[in-house]
Short mmCIF file of C-alpha atoms in Angstrom, two decimals:
data_model
loop_
_atom_site.label_atom_id
_atom_site.label_comp_id
_atom_site.label_asym_id
_atom_site.label_seq_id
_atom_site.Cartn_x
_atom_site.Cartn_y
_atom_site.Cartn_z
CA MET A 1 -10.44 -0.99 -31.09
CA ILE A 2 -10.81 -3.59 -28.43
CA ASP A 3 -10.94 -7.82 -29.70
CA ILE A 4 -11.65 -10.52 -27.04
CA GLU A 5 -11.16 -13.18 -28.53
CA ASN A 6 -12.43 -16.98 -27.05
CA VAL A 7 -11.10 -15.63 -23.72
CA SER A 8 -11.38 -17.97 -20.27
CA LYS A 9 -10.16 -17.66 -16.85
CA TRP A 10 -9.83 -19.75 -14.40
CA TYR A 11 -9.78 -18.96 -10.45
CA GLY A 12 -8.19 -22.31 -9.22
CA ASP A 13 -10.80 -24.49 -11.01
CA PHE A 14 -13.38 -22.37 -10.91
CA GLN A 15 -14.24 -21.02 -14.23
CA VAL A 16 -15.20 -17.85 -14.44
CA LEU A 17 -14.81 -16.87 -18.43
CA LYS A 18 -15.78 -19.58 -20.64
CA ASP A 19 -14.63 -18.82 -24.56
CA CYS A 20 -15.86 -15.43 -24.86
CA THR A 21 -15.39 -13.32 -27.93
CA SER A 22 -16.81 -10.14 -28.64
CA GLN A 23 -15.75 -6.84 -30.16
CA VAL A 24 -15.55 -3.00 -29.58
CA THR A 25 -15.51 -0.88 -32.68
CA GLN A 26 -14.54 2.84 -32.55
CA LYS A 27 -16.91 5.22 -30.97
CA GLU A 28 -18.87 2.32 -29.83
CA VAL A 29 -21.00 1.95 -26.83
CA VAL A 30 -21.27 -1.48 -25.41
CA VAL A 31 -23.36 -2.15 -22.58
CA VAL A 32 -22.09 -5.43 -20.48
CA CYS A 33 -24.74 -6.92 -17.91
CA GLY A 34 -26.17 -9.81 -16.54
CA PRO A 35 -26.77 -11.15 -12.94
CA SER A 36 -24.29 -11.26 -10.61
CA GLY A 37 -21.03 -13.18 -10.60
CA SER A 38 -21.66 -13.78 -14.12
CA GLY A 39 -18.44 -12.63 -14.69
CA LYS A 40 -19.06 -9.57 -16.86
CA SER A 41 -16.46 -7.06 -13.88
CA THR A 42 -13.68 -9.88 -14.17
CA LEU A 43 -14.30 -9.23 -17.87
CA ILE A 44 -13.94 -5.75 -18.53
CA LYS A 45 -10.72 -5.62 -15.86
CA CYS A 46 -9.16 -8.70 -18.53
CA VAL A 47 -9.48 -5.78 -21.25
CA ASN A 48 -6.82 -3.73 -19.30
CA GLY A 49 -4.75 -6.85 -18.01
CA LEU A 50 -5.82 -6.04 -14.49
CA GLU A 51 -6.36 -9.36 -14.35
CA PRO A 52 -5.15 -12.40 -16.51
CA VAL A 53 -6.50 -14.62 -18.66
CA GLN A 54 -5.47 -18.30 -19.20
CA GLN A 55 -6.75 -18.38 -22.92
CA GLY A 56 -7.33 -16.56 -25.30
CA ARG A 57 -6.45 -12.94 -27.12
CA ILE A 58 -7.40 -9.68 -26.10
CA VAL A 59 -6.14 -6.88 -28.63
CA VAL A 60 -6.73 -3.34 -28.08
CA ASP A 61 -5.58 -0.56 -30.62
CA GLY A 62 -3.57 -3.28 -31.82
CA ALA A 63 -1.61 -4.02 -28.92
CA ASP A 64 -2.04 -7.28 -27.63
CA ILE A 65 -2.84 -7.15 -23.58
CA THR A 66 -2.59 -11.02 -23.24
CA ALA A 67 1.05 -11.68 -25.32
CA LYS A 68 3.96 -11.61 -22.92
CA GLY A 69 6.34 -8.61 -23.40
CA THR A 70 3.39 -5.70 -24.59
CA ASP A 71 4.23 -2.68 -22.45
CA LEU A 72 1.28 -2.97 -20.12
CA THR A 73 1.80 0.66 -18.51
CA ALA A 74 2.46 2.30 -21.64
CA LEU A 75 -1.08 1.00 -22.92
CA ARG A 76 -3.32 1.30 -19.54
CA ALA A 77 -2.31 4.91 -19.91
CA ARG A 78 -4.77 5.24 -22.77
CA ILE A 79 -7.28 3.16 -21.82
CA GLY A 80 -9.22 5.16 -18.94
CA MET A 81 -10.74 3.39 -16.44
CA VAL A 82 -13.52 3.61 -13.84
CA PHE A 83 -14.25 1.62 -10.67
CA GLN A 84 -17.69 0.89 -8.93
CA HIS A 85 -15.74 2.53 -5.25
CA PHE A 86 -14.14 5.14 -7.28
CA GLU A 87 -10.68 4.62 -5.99
CA LEU A 88 -9.55 8.12 -5.38
CA TYR A 89 -6.79 8.47 -3.84
CA PRO A 90 -8.21 9.19 -0.75
CA HIS A 91 -4.55 11.25 0.63
CA MET A 92 -4.43 13.71 -2.13
CA THR A 93 -7.03 16.48 -3.69
CA VAL A 94 -9.18 16.48 -5.57
CA ARG A 95 -6.19 18.18 -8.32
CA GLU A 96 -3.52 15.83 -7.31
CA ASN A 97 -5.36 12.91 -8.13
CA LEU A 98 -6.20 14.87 -11.77
CA CYS A 99 -2.52 15.35 -11.92
CA LEU A 100 -0.48 12.32 -10.70
CA ALA A 101 -0.81 10.35 -13.93
CA GLN A 102 -0.62 12.85 -15.91
CA GLU A 103 2.68 14.34 -14.73
CA LYS A 104 4.39 10.60 -13.57
CA VAL A 105 3.25 8.67 -16.77
CA LEU A 106 2.61 10.87 -19.37
CA LYS A 107 5.49 13.02 -18.14
CA ARG A 108 3.38 16.57 -18.82
CA SER A 109 4.95 19.82 -17.09
CA ARG A 110 2.91 21.04 -14.17
CA ASP A 111 1.14 23.65 -16.09
CA GLU A 112 -0.20 21.56 -18.56
CA ALA A 113 -1.26 18.69 -16.42
CA VAL A 114 -3.42 21.39 -14.08
CA SER A 115 -4.94 23.16 -17.24
CA ARG A 116 -6.35 19.62 -18.56
CA ALA A 117 -6.98 18.97 -14.83
CA GLU A 118 -9.42 22.07 -14.76
CA LEU A 119 -10.55 21.80 -17.91
CA PHE A 120 -11.97 18.39 -17.04
CA LEU A 121 -13.25 19.35 -13.95
CA ASP A 122 -14.95 21.73 -15.20
CA ARG A 123 -16.69 19.17 -17.77
CA VAL A 124 -18.09 17.54 -14.99
CA GLY A 125 -19.22 20.36 -12.83
CA LEU A 126 -16.99 20.20 -9.94
CA SER A 127 -14.62 23.05 -10.63
CA GLU A 128 -14.91 24.77 -7.35
CA HIS A 129 -14.06 21.13 -5.53
CA ILE A 130 -10.26 21.50 -6.66
CA ASP A 131 -9.00 21.74 -3.79
CA LYS A 132 -10.55 19.33 -1.60
CA HIS A 133 -9.94 16.10 -0.75
CA PRO A 134 -12.08 13.12 -2.03
CA GLY A 135 -13.43 12.27 1.76
CA GLN A 136 -15.15 15.71 1.71
CA LEU A 137 -17.46 14.87 -1.12
CA SER A 138 -20.48 12.43 -2.14
CA GLY A 139 -20.27 9.90 -3.90
CA GLY A 140 -21.91 10.88 -7.32
CA GLN A 141 -19.14 13.94 -7.05
CA GLN A 142 -16.17 11.44 -6.17
CA GLN A 143 -17.42 9.19 -9.09
CA ARG A 144 -17.60 12.39 -11.84
CA VAL A 145 -14.18 13.03 -10.53
CA ALA A 146 -12.96 9.76 -11.17
CA ILE A 147 -14.18 9.88 -14.64
CA ALA A 148 -12.33 13.30 -14.85
CA ARG A 149 -8.84 11.41 -13.32
CA SER A 150 -9.60 9.06 -16.64
CA LEU A 151 -10.54 11.43 -19.51
CA VAL A 152 -7.32 14.04 -18.85
CA MET A 153 -4.62 10.68 -20.07
CA ASP A 154 -6.83 11.05 -23.63
CA PRO A 155 -8.01 7.96 -23.45
CA ILE A 156 -8.59 6.05 -26.76
CA VAL A 157 -11.58 3.89 -24.99
CA MET A 158 -13.18 4.53 -21.74
CA LEU A 159 -13.89 1.49 -19.40
CA PHE A 160 -16.85 1.63 -16.64
CA ASP A 161 -17.19 -1.15 -13.96
CA GLU A 162 -20.64 -0.65 -12.34
CA PRO A 163 -19.58 2.88 -11.81
CA THR A 164 -23.39 3.69 -9.90
CA SER A 165 -23.39 0.39 -8.48
CA ALA A 166 -22.45 2.06 -5.30
CA LEU A 167 -24.00 5.62 -4.95
CA ASP A 168 -27.08 6.52 -3.52
CA PRO A 169 -30.15 6.63 -5.98
CA GLU A 170 -30.12 10.30 -5.71
CA MET A 171 -26.73 11.11 -6.96
CA ILE A 172 -26.75 7.96 -9.97
CA ASN A 173 -28.21 10.38 -12.57
CA GLU A 174 -25.41 13.14 -12.32
CA VAL A 175 -22.89 10.56 -13.03
CA LEU A 176 -25.12 9.08 -16.14
CA ASP A 177 -25.53 12.33 -17.30
CA VAL A 178 -21.25 13.00 -17.80
CA MET A 179 -21.39 9.52 -19.16
CA VAL A 180 -23.95 10.14 -21.75
CA GLU A 181 -22.40 13.22 -22.66
CA LEU A 182 -19.62 11.20 -23.19
CA ALA A 183 -21.28 8.79 -25.49
CA LYS A 184 -22.74 11.76 -27.65
CA GLU A 185 -19.34 13.04 -27.69
CA GLY A 186 -18.17 10.01 -29.98
CA MET A 187 -16.39 8.13 -26.73
CA THR A 188 -15.76 4.39 -27.36
CA MET A 189 -17.10 3.24 -23.86
CA MET A 190 -17.44 -0.23 -22.46
CA VAL A 191 -20.10 -0.21 -19.90
CA VAL A 192 -21.13 -2.82 -16.85
CA THR A 193 -23.79 -1.69 -15.60
CA HIS A 194 -27.53 -2.69 -14.52
CA GLU A 195 -28.56 0.97 -15.53
CA MET A 196 -30.92 -0.27 -18.28
CA GLY A 197 -32.60 2.75 -18.99
CA PHE A 198 -28.66 4.13 -19.62
CA ALA A 199 -28.12 0.90 -21.90
CA LYS A 200 -31.57 1.45 -23.71
CA LYS A 201 -30.45 5.51 -24.02
CA VAL A 202 -26.64 5.33 -25.87
CA ALA A 203 -25.82 1.50 -26.05
CA ASP A 204 -25.33 0.49 -29.77
CA ARG A 205 -25.08 -3.18 -28.43
CA VAL A 206 -25.71 -5.04 -25.13
CA ILE A 207 -23.22 -7.89 -24.32
CA PHE A 208 -25.56 -10.44 -21.76
CA MET A 209 -23.40 -12.77 -19.65
CA ASP A 210 -24.43 -15.84 -17.41
CA GLU A 211 -22.59 -18.08 -15.22
CA GLY A 212 -18.90 -16.70 -17.07
CA ALA A 213 -20.47 -17.00 -20.91
CA ILE A 214 -21.75 -14.45 -23.11
CA VAL A 215 -25.22 -15.44 -23.82
CA GLU A 216 -26.23 -12.44 -26.18
CA ASP A 217 -24.45 -10.17 -28.04
CA ARG A 218 -26.46 -7.93 -30.41
CA SER A 219 -28.11 -4.66 -31.10
CA THR A 220 -29.67 -2.29 -28.14
CA GLU A 221 -32.83 -2.52 -29.69
CA ASP A 222 -32.67 -6.20 -30.61
CA PHE A 223 -31.60 -7.24 -27.36
CA PHE A 224 -34.71 -5.36 -24.99
CA GLY A 225 -37.09 -5.77 -28.19
CA ASN A 226 -36.64 -9.40 -28.50
CA PRO A 227 -34.43 -11.41 -26.70
CA GLU A 228 -33.40 -14.91 -27.63
CA SER A 229 -31.91 -16.58 -24.61
CA ASP A 230 -34.57 -17.76 -21.95
CA ARG A 231 -32.06 -16.57 -19.06
CA ALA A 232 -32.21 -13.07 -20.84
CA LYS A 233 -35.56 -13.27 -21.03
CA ASP A 234 -35.92 -13.98 -17.46
CA PHE A 235 -33.11 -11.28 -16.52
CA LEU A 236 -34.97 -8.45 -18.08
CA SER A 237 -38.19 -9.54 -16.75
CA LYS A 238 -37.05 -9.25 -13.22
CA ILE A 239 -34.86 -5.96 -13.74
CA LEU A 240 -37.54 -4.00 -16.05
CA ASN A 241 -40.59 -4.25 -13.68
CA HIS A 242 -39.53 -2.13 -11.50
CA MET B 1 9.98 -0.69 54.95
CA ASN B 2 13.03 -0.09 57.32
CA TYR B 3 15.20 1.74 54.70
CA ASN B 4 17.49 5.20 54.58
CA TRP B 5 17.00 6.22 51.33
CA ASN B 6 20.50 8.40 50.45
CA TRP B 7 19.72 10.20 47.45
CA SER B 8 22.96 11.84 47.67
CA VAL B 9 25.39 9.12 46.56
CA LEU B 10 23.20 9.51 42.81
CA VAL B 11 25.00 13.26 42.70
CA THR B 12 28.08 12.42 44.16
CA GLU B 13 31.42 11.87 42.34
CA PRO B 14 32.02 9.28 40.02
CA TYR B 15 28.39 8.17 40.43
CA LEU B 16 27.01 11.44 38.95
CA ASP B 17 29.22 10.78 35.97
CA TRP B 18 28.61 6.81 35.75
CA LEU B 19 25.00 7.61 35.35
CA ILE B 20 25.50 10.21 32.29
CA SER B 21 27.51 7.85 30.86
CA GLY B 22 25.14 5.39 30.71
CA PHE B 23 22.40 7.89 29.65
CA TYR B 24 24.53 8.89 26.64
CA TRP B 25 25.21 5.10 25.42
CA THR B 26 21.55 4.42 26.17
CA ILE B 27 20.64 7.12 23.87
CA SER B 28 23.45 6.15 21.60
CA VAL B 29 22.39 2.64 20.48
CA ALA B 30 18.91 3.22 20.92
CA LEU B 31 19.11 5.87 18.09
CA VAL B 32 21.73 4.74 16.05
CA ALA B 33 19.79 1.02 16.44
CA TRP B 34 16.77 2.72 15.10
CA ILE B 35 17.72 4.84 12.50
CA PHE B 36 19.03 1.22 11.11
CA ALA B 37 15.55 -0.66 12.26
CA PHE B 38 13.35 1.73 10.80
CA SER B 39 15.48 1.52 7.37
CA ILE B 40 15.70 -2.17 6.89
CA GLY B 41 12.61 -2.53 8.28
CA CYS B 42 10.91 -0.55 5.94
CA LEU B 43 12.69 -2.15 2.81
CA VAL B 44 11.51 -5.89 4.00
CA GLY B 45 8.23 -4.92 5.04
CA ILE B 46 7.72 -3.30 1.37
CA GLY B 47 9.75 -6.32 -0.01
CA ARG B 48 7.15 -8.70 1.23
CA THR B 49 4.27 -7.03 -0.98
CA LEU B 50 5.94 -7.52 -3.97
CA PRO B 51 4.74 -9.20 -6.38
CA ASN B 52 8.34 -11.07 -6.93
CA LYS B 53 7.64 -13.94 -5.62
CA PHE B 54 11.43 -14.34 -4.96
CA ILE B 55 12.06 -11.20 -3.10
CA ALA B 56 8.88 -11.43 -0.94
CA GLY B 57 10.14 -14.90 0.06
CA ALA B 58 13.48 -13.53 0.99
CA CYS B 59 12.27 -11.13 3.31
CA THR B 60 9.60 -12.82 4.59
CA CYS B 61 12.77 -15.06 5.84
CA TYR B 62 14.24 -12.42 7.32
CA VAL B 63 11.09 -11.74 9.53
CA GLU B 64 10.35 -15.17 10.33
CA LEU B 65 14.35 -15.51 11.75
CA PHE B 66 14.85 -12.36 13.53
CA ARG B 67 11.30 -12.04 14.89
CA ASN B 68 11.55 -15.95 17.12
CA VAL B 69 14.62 -15.75 18.11
CA PRO B 70 15.21 -14.19 21.55
CA LEU B 71 17.10 -11.03 21.29
CA LEU B 72 19.24 -11.77 24.85
CA VAL B 73 20.29 -14.86 22.35
CA GLN B 74 21.00 -12.71 19.33
CA MET B 75 23.28 -10.43 21.23
CA PHE B 76 25.36 -13.44 22.12
CA LEU B 77 25.43 -14.95 19.05
CA TRP B 78 26.71 -11.91 17.54
CA TYR B 79 29.15 -11.17 20.16
CA PHE B 80 30.19 -14.23 20.81
CA ALA B 81 29.93 -16.77 18.11
CA MET B 82 29.59 -14.68 14.42
CA PRO B 83 33.78 -13.92 14.81
CA GLU B 84 34.49 -17.12 15.25
CA ALA B 85 32.29 -18.18 12.46
CA LEU B 86 34.36 -15.32 10.25
CA PRO B 87 37.34 -16.02 8.02
CA GLU B 88 40.07 -16.36 10.36
CA GLU B 89 41.83 -12.69 9.71
CA TRP B 90 38.39 -10.70 9.94
CA GLY B 91 37.23 -12.90 13.11
CA ARG B 92 40.68 -11.56 14.68
CA TRP B 93 39.95 -8.06 13.36
CA VAL B 94 36.71 -8.24 14.93
CA LYS B 95 37.92 -9.22 17.60
CA ARG B 96 41.16 -7.39 18.64
CA ASP B 97 41.01 -4.23 16.19
CA MET B 98 37.44 -2.95 16.20
CA PRO B 99 36.51 0.24 17.98
CA ASN B 100 33.64 0.27 20.15
CA PRO B 101 32.86 -4.07 19.55
CA GLU B 102 30.56 -3.91 22.05
CA PHE B 103 28.94 -1.12 21.15
CA VAL B 104 28.88 -2.24 17.42
CA THR B 105 27.55 -5.19 18.19
CA ALA B 106 24.59 -3.62 20.22
CA VAL B 107 23.92 -1.44 17.56
CA ILE B 108 24.00 -4.41 15.21
CA ALA B 109 21.84 -7.10 17.18
CA LEU B 110 18.99 -4.54 18.33
CA SER B 111 18.91 -3.08 15.36
CA LEU B 112 18.21 -6.22 12.89
CA TYR B 113 16.05 -7.83 15.83
CA THR B 114 14.10 -4.29 15.39
CA ALA B 115 14.05 -4.23 11.73
CA SER B 116 11.93 -7.38 11.99
CA ARG B 117 9.45 -6.15 14.04
CA VAL B 118 9.01 -2.64 12.25
CA ALA B 119 8.75 -4.74 8.63
CA GLU B 120 5.72 -6.35 9.80
CA GLN B 121 4.18 -3.12 10.60
CA VAL B 122 5.01 -1.68 7.41
CA ARG B 123 3.32 -4.84 5.65
CA ALA B 124 -0.09 -4.87 7.77
CA GLY B 125 0.06 -0.86 6.79
CA ILE B 126 0.80 -1.20 3.26
CA GLU B 127 -1.93 -4.85 3.23
CA ALA B 128 -4.39 -2.02 4.95
CA VAL B 129 -4.64 -0.06 1.92
CA PRO B 130 -7.85 -0.96 0.03
CA LYS B 131 -7.43 -3.36 -3.01
CA GLY B 132 -8.76 -0.66 -5.91
CA LEU B 133 -6.37 1.98 -4.95
CA ALA B 134 -3.47 0.06 -6.37
CA ALA B 135 -5.88 -1.75 -9.07
CA ALA B 136 -6.68 2.16 -10.11
CA ALA B 137 -2.96 3.25 -10.10
CA LYS B 138 -2.19 0.31 -12.40
CA ALA B 139 -4.91 1.10 -14.44
CA HIS B 140 -3.71 4.51 -14.96
CA GLY B 141 -0.41 3.57 -16.18
CA HIS B 142 1.88 3.75 -13.02
CA GLY B 143 4.32 0.95 -12.53
CA VAL B 144 4.85 -1.07 -9.18
CA ALA B 145 7.34 1.47 -7.99
CA GLN B 146 4.97 4.82 -8.60
CA THR B 147 2.27 3.02 -7.23
CA TYR B 148 4.24 2.20 -4.18
CA ARG B 149 5.94 5.86 -3.68
CA TYR B 150 2.88 7.95 -4.43
CA ILE B 151 -0.37 5.57 -3.28
CA LEU B 152 0.73 2.91 -1.18
CA LEU B 153 3.85 4.22 0.95
CA PRO B 154 1.88 7.64 2.06
CA ILE B 155 -1.17 6.35 2.88
CA SER B 156 0.58 3.29 4.89
CA LEU B 157 2.62 4.97 6.66
CA ARG B 158 0.05 7.46 8.14
CA MET B 159 -1.53 4.50 9.55
CA VAL B 160 1.05 2.56 11.02
CA VAL B 161 2.73 5.79 12.93
CA PRO B 162 1.32 4.74 16.65
CA PRO B 163 2.46 1.43 16.52
CA MET B 164 5.66 2.45 14.84
CA THR B 165 6.08 4.90 18.16
CA SER B 166 5.85 1.55 20.84
CA GLU B 167 8.43 0.19 18.33
CA PHE B 168 10.58 2.88 18.85
CA LEU B 169 10.40 3.12 22.93
CA THR B 170 11.01 -0.41 22.80
CA VAL B 171 14.16 0.01 21.32
CA PHE B 172 15.27 2.34 24.13
CA LYS B 173 13.85 -0.78 26.65
CA ASN B 174 15.78 -3.02 24.51
CA SER B 175 19.21 -1.91 24.98
CA SER B 176 19.17 -2.46 28.29
CA LEU B 177 19.81 -5.89 27.14
CA ALA B 178 23.29 -4.91 25.56
CA LEU B 179 25.00 -4.60 29.07
CA THR B 180 25.57 -8.51 28.69
CA ILE B 181 28.01 -8.06 26.18
CA GLY B 182 29.37 -5.81 28.64
CA LEU B 183 27.91 -2.41 27.12
CA LEU B 184 27.98 0.01 30.22
CA GLU B 185 24.71 1.45 29.67
CA LEU B 186 22.09 2.91 32.08
CA THR B 187 21.29 -0.56 33.35
CA ALA B 188 24.88 -1.54 33.37
CA GLN B 189 25.85 1.98 35.39
CA SER B 190 23.50 1.46 38.04
CA GLN B 191 24.27 -2.12 38.88
CA GLN B 192 27.53 -0.38 39.06
CA ILE B 193 26.56 2.53 41.22
CA ALA B 194 24.78 -0.33 43.21
CA GLU B 195 27.93 -2.96 43.72
CA TYR B 196 29.73 0.30 44.81
CA THR B 197 27.95 2.20 47.49
CA PHE B 198 25.30 -0.63 48.44
CA ARG B 199 21.97 1.78 47.20
CA GLY B 200 20.63 -0.69 45.06
CA PHE B 201 17.24 1.27 45.29
CA GLU B 202 18.56 4.61 44.52
CA ALA B 203 20.10 3.39 41.59
CA PHE B 204 17.75 1.64 40.24
CA THR B 205 15.27 4.36 40.92
CA ALA B 206 17.16 7.06 38.74
CA ALA B 207 17.38 4.32 36.10
CA THR B 208 13.93 3.86 35.60
CA VAL B 209 12.89 7.69 35.94
CA ILE B 210 15.58 8.12 33.17
CA TYR B 211 14.05 5.75 31.62
CA VAL B 212 10.55 6.74 31.81
CA LEU B 213 11.51 10.23 30.81
CA ILE B 214 13.74 8.97 27.43
CA ALA B 215 10.36 7.46 26.71
CA LEU B 216 7.84 10.32 27.61
CA VAL B 217 9.94 12.60 25.96
CA ALA B 218 10.12 10.25 22.68
CA THR B 219 6.25 9.69 22.77
CA VAL B 220 6.10 13.71 22.50
CA ALA B 221 7.94 14.09 19.78
CA MET B 222 6.53 11.09 17.47
#
């Protein structure tokens, strides 16, 4: 579903991604973790072309994101993305947030867009908030709306960029619960997160990054039970002892 | 101060008519200039934030040129220099046959100058929208035009209403410079009344009060 081949990326002289290669197959849930500044967020933003890469190739569902002439807008409409800071449109109600891309990008009718918005809002348990503005919702609620906003587009894959990092601790679980549900339903997911509990519970594979390189790329069991690199061992000892 | 105020000149003919006519031209120049300034300013301001380097560069040049030359100099350039720079026939038409040349020139100068200031505020407004919102719109498949239409402009235009009000008021005040190219707007008419009646205090007090009233009405309207 997602093929990342020898991807390198620079910001000026600084290399943020170093020859990264990995893939996500259909219905697979892959967690990307690593210390701050390791390039994991950058990597996931390259997958839908929000960040350009200077070297290598990324292919999503047969379409080459990195090739010139690829219709990125059409492809992006089929790739869901959830951001750390939600990025709901603050001047629109929840309903409009969920309908905008359906109507303007997918050209769905208003009625169809609204009925799908209601359906997915119900799935994340926020039906009664459809007429509110994002500012009237808690962080956890906003993130669930953001997930619904991506799901209404019928994405072939969902990308999550630290979806719980900006949340108060008591709101993290309501978002993770929605994500666990999604994973169980067979959604293909690539998740950048520090939530190792989530990774253990639903991830099929874990990618561990450090200083722009993929250091480990292994099954979840192997990664937690028997990490190979010292860097991963060190990371896990710090993150799991709390 | 030993001065015999004589307010009656202001309501004496023809001076009352002069004031009313001055008021009319001030409002006309300012409103027409504002319509052009706002339209051009929005386009140029948006242009400066576009990913296209050529368009952004051209819009930056526009702003730097029109913002950095004094408005009075621009008035003179449009009025005295521009007709000479045109092809001969056009220049002759501008100088001899163009209707309302002072009005047209004042509107051109004022709107192009004000547009550069409007553009900077529109640009600042767009750049103040959190970057993540544009990224989210992009990630959901919206192109550049849709991202501006539905996300960036609705949010940023709301933010720039207060500074835009100041700019709107400035157009009325700056329109007084049109007297230098012979447009008999409010300031010019006050000056004329002062010269005819030697009642300068009364004439300019009237102008002052009218400018303040215009500004207050405009502020409330915005």
